[in-house]
Amino acid sequence: QVQLVESGGGLVQAGGSLRLSCAASGLAFYQYAMAWFRQAPGKEREFVTAQTSWSDSSTYYADAVKGRFAISRDNAKNTVYLQMNSLKPEDTAVYYCTAGLSPTVRERDYPYWGHGTQVTVSS
């Protein structure tokens, strides 16, 4: 059974930083692209960032987070991280970790999802 468990969310002031972690089990982690999506109150879930499963670990970012957020993975620990810097109130959302075969921006391409972790950025 595949499990993705996020951690590291919380309350932070604008301009601050947080690092989210996602521990994966039940899948060949190194074979999967990993991604983060987020859903703000009253809005649809949106793509944040993704990283390929390949050794070059190419990364992709939504324009809203480019230059502020960084995705990384540790295949030895079956864990993916999301480093979030210069946080803004509009980054407030539930952040979801997900795994799929390709690093796309489409939710439907990711069969495995975590339950999410809340990130709240105060102004």
PDB file of C-alpha atoms in Angstrom:
ATOM      1  CA  GLN A   1       0.000   0.000   0.000  1.00  0.00           C
ATOM      2  CA  VAL A   2       1.400   3.337  -1.065  1.00  0.00           C
ATOM      3  CA  GLN A   3       1.593   6.011   1.595  1.00  0.00           C
ATOM      4  CA  LEU A   4       2.733   9.605   1.306  1.00  0.00           C
ATOM      5  CA  VAL A   5       2.954  11.466   4.607  1.00  0.00           C
ATOM      6  CA  GLU A   6       3.594  15.193   4.670  1.00  0.00           C
ATOM      7  CA  SER A   7       5.006  17.105   7.610  1.00  0.00           C
ATOM      8  CA  GLY A   8       6.488  20.488   8.391  1.00  0.00           C
ATOM      9  CA  GLY A   9       3.519  22.748   7.889  1.00  0.00           C
ATOM     10  CA  GLY A  10       2.588  25.466  10.330  1.00  0.00           C
ATOM     11  CA  LEU A  11       2.119  29.170  10.926  1.00  0.00           C
ATOM     12  CA  VAL A  12       4.802  31.591   9.777  1.00  0.00           C
ATOM     13  CA  GLN A  13       5.018  35.334   9.284  1.00  0.00           C
ATOM     14  CA  ALA A  14       5.310  36.824   5.843  1.00  0.00           C
ATOM     15  CA  GLY A  15       8.902  36.752   4.669  1.00  0.00           C
ATOM     16  CA  GLY A  16       9.655  33.650   6.670  1.00  0.00           C
ATOM     17  CA  SER A  17      10.567  30.130   5.620  1.00  0.00           C
ATOM     18  CA  LEU A  18       9.281  26.608   6.059  1.00  0.00           C
ATOM     19  CA  ARG A  19      10.473  23.234   4.856  1.00  0.00           C
ATOM     20  CA  LEU A  20       7.929  20.563   4.109  1.00  0.00           C
ATOM     21  CA  SER A  21       8.813  16.889   3.997  1.00  0.00           C
ATOM     22  CA  CYS A  22       7.016  13.984   2.404  1.00  0.00           C
ATOM     23  CA  ALA A  23       7.942  10.442   3.371  1.00  0.00           C
ATOM     24  CA  ALA A  24       6.948   7.797   0.847  1.00  0.00           C
ATOM     25  CA  SER A  25       6.460   4.089   1.367  1.00  0.00           C
ATOM     26  CA  GLY A  26       5.036   1.191  -0.594  1.00  0.00           C
ATOM     27  CA  LEU A  27       6.456   2.270  -3.949  1.00  0.00           C
ATOM     28  CA  ALA A  28       9.752   2.247  -5.800  1.00  0.00           C
ATOM     29  CA  PHE A  29      10.389   5.862  -4.883  1.00  0.00           C
ATOM     30  CA  TYR A  30      13.333   6.388  -7.219  1.00  0.00           C
ATOM     31  CA  GLN A  31      11.154   5.500 -10.208  1.00  0.00           C
ATOM     32  CA  TYR A  32       8.548   8.169  -9.547  1.00  0.00           C
ATOM     33  CA  ALA A  33       8.365  11.832 -10.290  1.00  0.00           C
ATOM     34  CA  MET A  34       7.395  13.720  -7.157  1.00  0.00           C
ATOM     35  CA  ALA A  35       5.365  16.889  -6.987  1.00  0.00           C
ATOM     36  CA  TRP A  36       3.694  19.336  -4.665  1.00  0.00           C
ATOM     37  CA  PHE A  37       0.273  20.851  -5.193  1.00  0.00           C
ATOM     38  CA  ARG A  38      -1.604  23.251  -2.969  1.00  0.00           C
ATOM     39  CA  GLN A  39      -5.168  24.280  -2.336  1.00  0.00           C
ATOM     40  CA  ALA A  40      -6.079  27.613  -0.831  1.00  0.00           C
ATOM     41  CA  PRO A  41      -9.470  28.189   0.826  1.00  0.00           C
ATOM     42  CA  GLY A  42     -12.182  28.547  -1.781  1.00  0.00           C
ATOM     43  CA  LYS A  43      -9.836  27.776  -4.662  1.00  0.00           C
ATOM     44  CA  GLU A  44      -9.013  24.807  -6.809  1.00  0.00           C
ATOM     45  CA  ARG A  45      -5.943  22.749  -6.163  1.00  0.00           C
ATOM     46  CA  GLU A  46      -2.974  24.000  -8.167  1.00  0.00           C
ATOM     47  CA  PHE A  47       0.428  22.778  -9.230  1.00  0.00           C
ATOM     48  CA  VAL A  48       3.398  24.116  -7.271  1.00  0.00           C
ATOM     49  CA  THR A  49       6.461  22.148  -8.299  1.00  0.00           C
ATOM     50  CA  ALA A  50       7.669  18.778  -9.558  1.00  0.00           C
ATOM     51  CA  GLN A  51      10.888  16.862  -9.868  1.00  0.00           C
ATOM     52  CA  THR A  52      11.725  13.980 -12.182  1.00  0.00           C
ATOM     53  CA  SER A  53      12.748  10.564 -11.055  1.00  0.00           C
ATOM     54  CA  TRP A  54      15.862  10.607 -13.183  1.00  0.00           C
ATOM     55  CA  SER A  55      19.374  11.046 -11.966  1.00  0.00           C
ATOM     56  CA  ASP A  56      19.413  14.615 -13.303  1.00  0.00           C
ATOM     57  CA  SER A  57      16.313  15.362 -11.214  1.00  0.00           C
ATOM     58  CA  SER A  58      14.999  18.134 -13.407  1.00  0.00           C
ATOM     59  CA  THR A  59      12.672  20.520 -11.627  1.00  0.00           C
ATOM     60  CA  TYR A  60       9.630  22.515 -12.655  1.00  0.00           C
ATOM     61  CA  TYR A  61       7.912  25.389 -10.853  1.00  0.00           C
ATOM     62  CA  ALA A  62       4.740  27.374 -11.076  1.00  0.00           C
ATOM     63  CA  ASP A  63       5.422  31.011 -11.875  1.00  0.00           C
ATOM     64  CA  ALA A  64       3.963  32.082  -8.519  1.00  0.00           C
ATOM     65  CA  VAL A  65       6.695  30.276  -6.575  1.00  0.00           C
ATOM     66  CA  LYS A  66       9.653  30.391  -8.944  1.00  0.00           C
ATOM     67  CA  GLY A  67      12.724  31.761  -7.213  1.00  0.00           C
ATOM     68  CA  ARG A  68      11.223  31.295  -3.750  1.00  0.00           C
ATOM     69  CA  PHE A  69      10.471  27.588  -3.473  1.00  0.00           C
ATOM     70  CA  ALA A  70      12.790  24.646  -4.095  1.00  0.00           C
ATOM     71  CA  ILE A  71      11.952  20.966  -4.439  1.00  0.00           C
ATOM     72  CA  SER A  72      14.506  18.297  -3.667  1.00  0.00           C
ATOM     73  CA  ARG A  73      14.529  14.585  -3.047  1.00  0.00           C
ATOM     74  CA  ASP A  74      16.565  12.036  -1.154  1.00  0.00           C
ATOM     75  CA  ASN A  75      16.085   8.676  -2.830  1.00  0.00           C
ATOM     76  CA  ALA A  76      17.947   6.911  -0.027  1.00  0.00           C
ATOM     77  CA  LYS A  77      15.357   8.163   2.458  1.00  0.00           C
ATOM     78  CA  ASN A  78      12.345   7.932   0.131  1.00  0.00           C
ATOM     79  CA  THR A  79      11.646  11.553   0.962  1.00  0.00           C
ATOM     80  CA  VAL A  80      10.876  14.680  -1.026  1.00  0.00           C
ATOM     81  CA  TYR A  81      11.216  18.167   0.385  1.00  0.00           C
ATOM     82  CA  LEU A  82       9.780  21.569  -0.371  1.00  0.00           C
ATOM     83  CA  GLN A  83      11.833  24.493   0.875  1.00  0.00           C
ATOM     84  CA  MET A  84       9.690  27.610   0.938  1.00  0.00           C
ATOM     85  CA  ASN A  85      11.350  30.991   1.373  1.00  0.00           C
ATOM     86  CA  SER A  86      10.070  34.557   1.279  1.00  0.00           C
ATOM     87  CA  LEU A  87       6.602  33.307   2.088  1.00  0.00           C
ATOM     88  CA  LYS A  88       3.611  35.485   1.305  1.00  0.00           C
ATOM     89  CA  PRO A  89       0.072  35.445   2.706  1.00  0.00           C
ATOM     90  CA  GLU A  90      -1.124  34.172  -0.678  1.00  0.00           C
ATOM     91  CA  ASP A  91       0.971  31.033  -0.139  1.00  0.00           C
ATOM     92  CA  THR A  92      -1.483  30.025   2.585  1.00  0.00           C
ATOM     93  CA  ALA A  93      -2.904  26.655   1.579  1.00  0.00           C
ATOM     94  CA  VAL A  94      -2.954  22.958   2.261  1.00  0.00           C
ATOM     95  CA  TYR A  95       0.106  21.500   0.566  1.00  0.00           C
ATOM     96  CA  TYR A  96      -0.113  18.017  -0.922  1.00  0.00           C
ATOM     97  CA  CYS A  97       2.674  15.658  -1.862  1.00  0.00           C
ATOM     98  CA  THR A  98       2.070  13.441  -4.847  1.00  0.00           C
ATOM     99  CA  ALA A  99       3.811  10.783  -6.932  1.00  0.00           C
ATOM    100  CA  GLY A 100       3.441   9.941 -10.601  1.00  0.00           C
ATOM    101  CA  LEU A 101       5.288   8.599 -13.581  1.00  0.00           C
ATOM    102  CA  SER A 102       5.885  12.005 -15.187  1.00  0.00           C
ATOM    103  CA  PRO A 103       6.424  15.481 -13.729  1.00  0.00           C
ATOM    104  CA  THR A 104       3.354  17.132 -15.210  1.00  0.00           C
ATOM    105  CA  VAL A 105       1.152  19.950 -13.928  1.00  0.00           C
ATOM    106  CA  ARG A 106      -2.026  17.891 -14.189  1.00  0.00           C
ATOM    107  CA  GLU A 107      -3.555  16.365 -11.090  1.00  0.00           C
ATOM    108  CA  ARG A 108      -4.893  13.425 -13.029  1.00  0.00           C
ATOM    109  CA  ASP A 109      -1.377  12.278 -13.887  1.00  0.00           C
ATOM    110  CA  TYR A 110      -0.589  11.593 -10.240  1.00  0.00           C
ATOM    111  CA  PRO A 111      -2.156   8.429  -8.806  1.00  0.00           C
ATOM    112  CA  TYR A 112      -0.773   8.751  -5.303  1.00  0.00           C
ATOM    113  CA  TRP A 113      -1.492  11.578  -2.882  1.00  0.00           C
ATOM    114  CA  GLY A 114      -0.781  12.460   0.707  1.00  0.00           C
ATOM    115  CA  HIS A 115      -3.375  13.932   3.044  1.00  0.00           C
ATOM    116  CA  GLY A 116      -1.804  17.361   3.027  1.00  0.00           C
ATOM    117  CA  THR A 117      -0.248  19.725   5.528  1.00  0.00           C
ATOM    118  CA  GLN A 118      -1.505  23.203   6.348  1.00  0.00           C
ATOM    119  CA  VAL A 119       0.711  26.209   5.716  1.00  0.00           C
ATOM    120  CA  THR A 120      -0.517  29.546   7.015  1.00  0.00           C
ATOM    121  CA  VAL A 121       1.360  32.760   6.308  1.00  0.00           C
ATOM    122  CA  SER A 122       0.359  35.764   8.381  1.00  0.00           C
ATOM    123  CA  SER A 123       0.783  39.322   7.174  1.00  0.00           C
TER     124      SER A 123
END
